Short mmCIF file of C-alpha atoms in Angstrom, two decimals:
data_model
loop_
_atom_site.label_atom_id
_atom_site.label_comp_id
_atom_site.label_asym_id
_atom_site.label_seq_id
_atom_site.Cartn_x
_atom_site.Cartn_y
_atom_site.Cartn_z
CA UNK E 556 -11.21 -101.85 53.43
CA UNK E 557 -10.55 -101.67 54.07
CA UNK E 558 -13.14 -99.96 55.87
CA UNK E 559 -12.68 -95.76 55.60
CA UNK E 560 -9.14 -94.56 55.66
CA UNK E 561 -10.35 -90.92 56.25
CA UNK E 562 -13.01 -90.35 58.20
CA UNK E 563 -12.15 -93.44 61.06
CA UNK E 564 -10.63 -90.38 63.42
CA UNK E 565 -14.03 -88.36 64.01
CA UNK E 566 -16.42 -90.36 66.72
CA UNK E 567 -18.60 -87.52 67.80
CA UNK E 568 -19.65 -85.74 64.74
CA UNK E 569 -22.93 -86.44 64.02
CA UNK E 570 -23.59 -83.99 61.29
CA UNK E 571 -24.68 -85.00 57.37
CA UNK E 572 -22.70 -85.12 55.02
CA UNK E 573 -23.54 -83.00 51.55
CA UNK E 574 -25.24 -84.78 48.78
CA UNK E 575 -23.73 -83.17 45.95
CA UNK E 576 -24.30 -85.31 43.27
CA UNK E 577 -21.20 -84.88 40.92
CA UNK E 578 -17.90 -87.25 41.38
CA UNK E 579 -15.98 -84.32 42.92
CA UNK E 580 -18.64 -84.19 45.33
CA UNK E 581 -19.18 -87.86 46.37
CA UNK E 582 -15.71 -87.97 47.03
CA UNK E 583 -15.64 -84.06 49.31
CA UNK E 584 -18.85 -85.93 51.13
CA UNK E 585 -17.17 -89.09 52.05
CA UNK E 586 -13.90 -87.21 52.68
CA UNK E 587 -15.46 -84.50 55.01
CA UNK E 588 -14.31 -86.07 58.18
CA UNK E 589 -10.79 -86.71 57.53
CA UNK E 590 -10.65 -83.36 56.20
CA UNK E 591 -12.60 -81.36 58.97
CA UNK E 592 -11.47 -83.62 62.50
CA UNK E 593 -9.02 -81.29 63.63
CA UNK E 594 -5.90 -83.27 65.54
CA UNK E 595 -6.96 -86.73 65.05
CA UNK E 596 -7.46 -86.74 61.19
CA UNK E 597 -4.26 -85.01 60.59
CA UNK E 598 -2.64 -88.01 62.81
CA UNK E 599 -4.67 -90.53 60.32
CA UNK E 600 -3.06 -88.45 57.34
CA UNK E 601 0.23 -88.40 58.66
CA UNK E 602 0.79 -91.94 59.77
CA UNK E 603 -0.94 -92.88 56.29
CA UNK E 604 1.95 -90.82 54.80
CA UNK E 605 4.56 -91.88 56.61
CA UNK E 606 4.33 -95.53 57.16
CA UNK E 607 6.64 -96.86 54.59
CA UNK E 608 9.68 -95.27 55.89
CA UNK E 609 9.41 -97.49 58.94
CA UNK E 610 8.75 -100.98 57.62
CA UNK E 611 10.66 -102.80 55.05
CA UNK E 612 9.91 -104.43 51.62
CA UNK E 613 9.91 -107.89 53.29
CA UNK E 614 6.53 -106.78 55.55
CA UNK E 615 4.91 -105.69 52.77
CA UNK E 616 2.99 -107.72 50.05
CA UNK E 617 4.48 -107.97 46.62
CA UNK E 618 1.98 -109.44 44.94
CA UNK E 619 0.77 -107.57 41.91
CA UNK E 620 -2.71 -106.37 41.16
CA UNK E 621 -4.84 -108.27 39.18
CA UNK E 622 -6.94 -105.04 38.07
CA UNK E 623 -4.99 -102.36 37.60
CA UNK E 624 -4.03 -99.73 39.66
CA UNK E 625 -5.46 -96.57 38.42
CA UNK E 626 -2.72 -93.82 38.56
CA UNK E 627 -4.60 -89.80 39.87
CA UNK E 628 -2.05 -88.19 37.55
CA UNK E 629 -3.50 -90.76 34.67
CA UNK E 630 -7.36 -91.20 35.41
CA UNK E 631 -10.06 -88.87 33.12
CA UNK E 632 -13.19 -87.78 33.85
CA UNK E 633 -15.19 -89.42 37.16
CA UNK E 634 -12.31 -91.42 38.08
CA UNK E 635 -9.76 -88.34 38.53
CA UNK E 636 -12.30 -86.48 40.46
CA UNK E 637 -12.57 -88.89 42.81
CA UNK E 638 -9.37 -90.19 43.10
CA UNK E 639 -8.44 -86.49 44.05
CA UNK E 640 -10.81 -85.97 46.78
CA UNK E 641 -9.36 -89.04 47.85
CA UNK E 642 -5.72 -87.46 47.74
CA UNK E 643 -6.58 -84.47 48.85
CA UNK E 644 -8.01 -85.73 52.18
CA UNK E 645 -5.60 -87.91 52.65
CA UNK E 646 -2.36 -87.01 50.97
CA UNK E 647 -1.95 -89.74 49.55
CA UNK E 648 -3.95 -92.63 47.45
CA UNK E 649 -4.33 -95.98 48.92
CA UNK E 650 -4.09 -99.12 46.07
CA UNK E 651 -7.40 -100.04 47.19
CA UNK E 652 -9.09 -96.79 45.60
CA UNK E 653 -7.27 -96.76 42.58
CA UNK E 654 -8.28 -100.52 42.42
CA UNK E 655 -12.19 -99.49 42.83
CA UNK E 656 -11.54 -96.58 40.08
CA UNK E 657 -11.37 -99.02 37.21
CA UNK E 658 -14.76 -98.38 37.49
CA UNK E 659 -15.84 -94.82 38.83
CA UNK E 660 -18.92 -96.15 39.97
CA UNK E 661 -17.83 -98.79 42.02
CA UNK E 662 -15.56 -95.92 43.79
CA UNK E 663 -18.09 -93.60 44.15
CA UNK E 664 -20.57 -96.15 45.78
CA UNK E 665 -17.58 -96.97 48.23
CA UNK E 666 -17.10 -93.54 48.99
CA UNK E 667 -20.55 -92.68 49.69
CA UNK E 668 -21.30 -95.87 52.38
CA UNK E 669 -18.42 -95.65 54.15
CA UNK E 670 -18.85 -91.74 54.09
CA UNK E 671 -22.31 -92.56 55.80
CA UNK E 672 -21.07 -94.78 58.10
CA UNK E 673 -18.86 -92.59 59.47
CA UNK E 674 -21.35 -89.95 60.34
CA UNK E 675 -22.99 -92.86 62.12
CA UNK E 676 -23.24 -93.58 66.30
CA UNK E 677 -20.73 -96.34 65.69
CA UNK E 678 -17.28 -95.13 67.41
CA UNK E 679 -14.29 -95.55 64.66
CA UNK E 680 -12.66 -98.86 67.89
CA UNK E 681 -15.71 -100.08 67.09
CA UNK E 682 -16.11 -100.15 63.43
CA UNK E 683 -12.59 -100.73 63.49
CA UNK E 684 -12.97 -104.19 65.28
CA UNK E 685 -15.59 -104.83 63.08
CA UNK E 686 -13.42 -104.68 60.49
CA UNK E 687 -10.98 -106.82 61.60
CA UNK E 688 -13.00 -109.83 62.16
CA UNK E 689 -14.77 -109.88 59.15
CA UNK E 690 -11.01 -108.88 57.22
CA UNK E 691 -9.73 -112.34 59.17
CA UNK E 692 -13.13 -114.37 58.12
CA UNK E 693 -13.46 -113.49 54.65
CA UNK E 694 -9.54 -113.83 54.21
CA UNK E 695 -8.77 -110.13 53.24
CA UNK E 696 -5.30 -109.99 54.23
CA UNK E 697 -4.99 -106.72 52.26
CA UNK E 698 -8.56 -104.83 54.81
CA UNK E 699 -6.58 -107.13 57.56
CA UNK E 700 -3.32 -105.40 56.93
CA UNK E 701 -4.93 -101.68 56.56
CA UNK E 702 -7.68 -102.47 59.35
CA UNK E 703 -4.56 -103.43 61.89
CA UNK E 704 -2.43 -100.17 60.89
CA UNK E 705 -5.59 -97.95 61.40
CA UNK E 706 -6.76 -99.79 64.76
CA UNK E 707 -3.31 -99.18 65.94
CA UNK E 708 -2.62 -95.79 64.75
CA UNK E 709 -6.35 -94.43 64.43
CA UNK E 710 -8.07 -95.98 66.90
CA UNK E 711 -5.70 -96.27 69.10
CA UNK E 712 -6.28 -99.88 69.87
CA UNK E 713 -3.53 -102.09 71.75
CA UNK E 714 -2.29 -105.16 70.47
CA UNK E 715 -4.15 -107.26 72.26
CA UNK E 716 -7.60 -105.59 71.45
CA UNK E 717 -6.62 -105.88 67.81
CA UNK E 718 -5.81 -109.51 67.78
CA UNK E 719 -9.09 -110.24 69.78
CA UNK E 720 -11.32 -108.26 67.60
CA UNK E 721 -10.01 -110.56 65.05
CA UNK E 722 -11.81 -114.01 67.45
CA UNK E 723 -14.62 -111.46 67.43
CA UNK E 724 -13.71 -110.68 71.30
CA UNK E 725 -13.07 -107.60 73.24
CA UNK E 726 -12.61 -106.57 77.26
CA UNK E 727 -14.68 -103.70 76.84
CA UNK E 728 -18.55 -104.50 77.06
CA UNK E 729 -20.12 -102.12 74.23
CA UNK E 730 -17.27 -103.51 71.64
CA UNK E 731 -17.77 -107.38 72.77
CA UNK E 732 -21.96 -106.74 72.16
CA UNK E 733 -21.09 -105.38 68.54
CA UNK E 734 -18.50 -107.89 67.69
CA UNK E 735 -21.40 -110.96 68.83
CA UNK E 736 -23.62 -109.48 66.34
CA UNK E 737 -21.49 -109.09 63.86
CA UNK E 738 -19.94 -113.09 64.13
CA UNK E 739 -23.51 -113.91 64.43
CA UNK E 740 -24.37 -111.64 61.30
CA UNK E 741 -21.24 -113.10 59.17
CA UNK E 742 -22.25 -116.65 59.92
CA UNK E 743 -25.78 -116.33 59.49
CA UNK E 744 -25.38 -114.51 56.09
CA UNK E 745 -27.43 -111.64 57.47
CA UNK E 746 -29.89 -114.31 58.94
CA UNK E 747 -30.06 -112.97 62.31
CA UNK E 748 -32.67 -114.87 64.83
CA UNK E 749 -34.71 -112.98 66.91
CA UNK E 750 -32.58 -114.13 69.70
CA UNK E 751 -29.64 -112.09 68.34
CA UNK E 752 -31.61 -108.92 68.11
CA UNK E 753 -32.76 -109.70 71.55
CA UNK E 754 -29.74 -110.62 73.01
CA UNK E 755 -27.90 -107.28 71.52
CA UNK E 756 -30.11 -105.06 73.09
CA UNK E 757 -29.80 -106.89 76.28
CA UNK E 758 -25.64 -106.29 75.46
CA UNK E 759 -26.39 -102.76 75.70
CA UNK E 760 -27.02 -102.37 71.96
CA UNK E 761 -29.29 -99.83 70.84
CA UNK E 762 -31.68 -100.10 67.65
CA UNK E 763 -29.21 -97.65 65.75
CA UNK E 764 -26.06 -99.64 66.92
CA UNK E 765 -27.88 -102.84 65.78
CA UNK E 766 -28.13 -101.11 62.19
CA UNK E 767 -24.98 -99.89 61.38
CA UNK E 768 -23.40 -103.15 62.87
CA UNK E 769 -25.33 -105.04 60.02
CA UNK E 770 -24.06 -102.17 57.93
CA UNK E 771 -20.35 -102.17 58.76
CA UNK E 772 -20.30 -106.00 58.53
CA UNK E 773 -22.09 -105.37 54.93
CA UNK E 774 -19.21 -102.38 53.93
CA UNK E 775 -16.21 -104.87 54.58
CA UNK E 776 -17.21 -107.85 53.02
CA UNK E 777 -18.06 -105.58 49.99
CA UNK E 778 -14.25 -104.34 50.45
CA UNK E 779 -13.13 -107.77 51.33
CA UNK E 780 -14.28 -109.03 48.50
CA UNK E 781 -13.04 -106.13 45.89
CA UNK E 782 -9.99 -106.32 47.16
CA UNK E 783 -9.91 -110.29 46.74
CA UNK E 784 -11.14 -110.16 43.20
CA UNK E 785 -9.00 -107.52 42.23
CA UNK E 786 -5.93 -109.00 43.99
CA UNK E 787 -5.27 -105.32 45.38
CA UNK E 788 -1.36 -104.80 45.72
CA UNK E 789 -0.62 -104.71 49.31
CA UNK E 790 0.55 -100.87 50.70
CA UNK E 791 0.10 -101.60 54.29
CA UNK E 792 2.59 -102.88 57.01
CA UNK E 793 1.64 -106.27 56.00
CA UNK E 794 -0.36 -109.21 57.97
CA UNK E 795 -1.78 -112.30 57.21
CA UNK E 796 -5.00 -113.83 58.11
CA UNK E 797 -5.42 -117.14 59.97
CA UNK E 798 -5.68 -119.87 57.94
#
């Protein structure tokens, strides 16, 4: 999920992130760029923070979780340590990390890859399309509904880039090579054929972009399919996937 809620503003940033090894610090290391990208994280935070004045309870889901949601001012030990870098990047705590906290491990891994990730070469349109087609294969409508607010709002994708990325198409030429791979990568399983390697780099790809497409596709099916299992409660302008 719902790819990476804080760090989806900062593109250029190249530098690693700390590898502290406490919970406080897995969550500061996959917070960093959120908390550090001057104008355009603030503008993640914000909208994050202010969306539910501007959308009623009928575009929202109201389905209940079927883990439960695990409240920062009630979590102990690992859990609350995460869950506060979380808030204090962002402000506020998405469902889908206090979902993941059930088990602080499962949080912390999430934290940590997507953390990577966005340190990687990957621009946050394209890992944000990525996102969106494997939200609308894999039937996430809860990464669908977060991955169309951030496009929109992060990314600054237009309407009609968002609902291609979902057909795994784009007009731009870089995004349209990464979103072949990664249809090719989500129907093959990860069984790629030399001819999609080959074709990719003839796209434009390079051997880095190749990797951290496999990657992204890897990080939202992982979140895809938390956020299934768990039957995350909704807190996103809602959409539905394509049945």
């Amino acid at each position: 999920m719902i790819r990476r809620l804080w760090h989806n503003a900062r593109n250029t940033d190249k530098s690693t992130p700390p590898n502290g090894t406490s919970a406080a610090s897995a969550a500061t290391a996959a917070t960093t760029s959120a908390s550090s990208a001057s104008s355009a994280s603030s503008a993640s935070s914000t909208t994050y923070t202010t969306y539910t004045s501007t959308i009623t309870s009928a575009q929202k889901g109201t389905d209940m979780s079927r883990l439960p949601l695990v409240q920062p001012e009630s979590a102990t030990g690992a859990a609350a340590e995460l869950l506060a870098g979380v808030q204090k990047a962002l402000g506020v705590t998405p469902n889908m990390t206090k979902a993941m906290a059930n088990s602080p491990s499962v949080l912390k891994a999430y934290l940590g890859f997507s953390g990577a990730l966005g340190e990687g070469v990957l621009p946050a349109p394209v890992r944000e399309r990525i996102a969106l087609l494997v939200a609308q294969e894999n039937g996430c409508d809860y990464c669908l509904s977060a991955h169309t607010y951030l496009a929109a709002n992060v990314a600054k994708l237009d309407d009609s880039e968002t609902a291609a990325a979902r057909r795994a198409k784009s007009a731009d030429p870089k995004a349209q090579a990464a979103l072949t791979l990664a249809d090719a990568v989500l129907r093959t399983r990860g069984g790629l054929a030399d001819a999609d390697a080959q074709n990719a780099r003839a796209a434009g790809l390079t051997d880095a972009e190749i990797a951290e497409v496999i990657a992204n596709v890897a990080l939202n099916v992982f979140t895809n399919f938390i956020n299934k299992g768990a039957g995350t409660e909704i807190d996103w302008p809602l959409v539905r996937h394509d049945s």
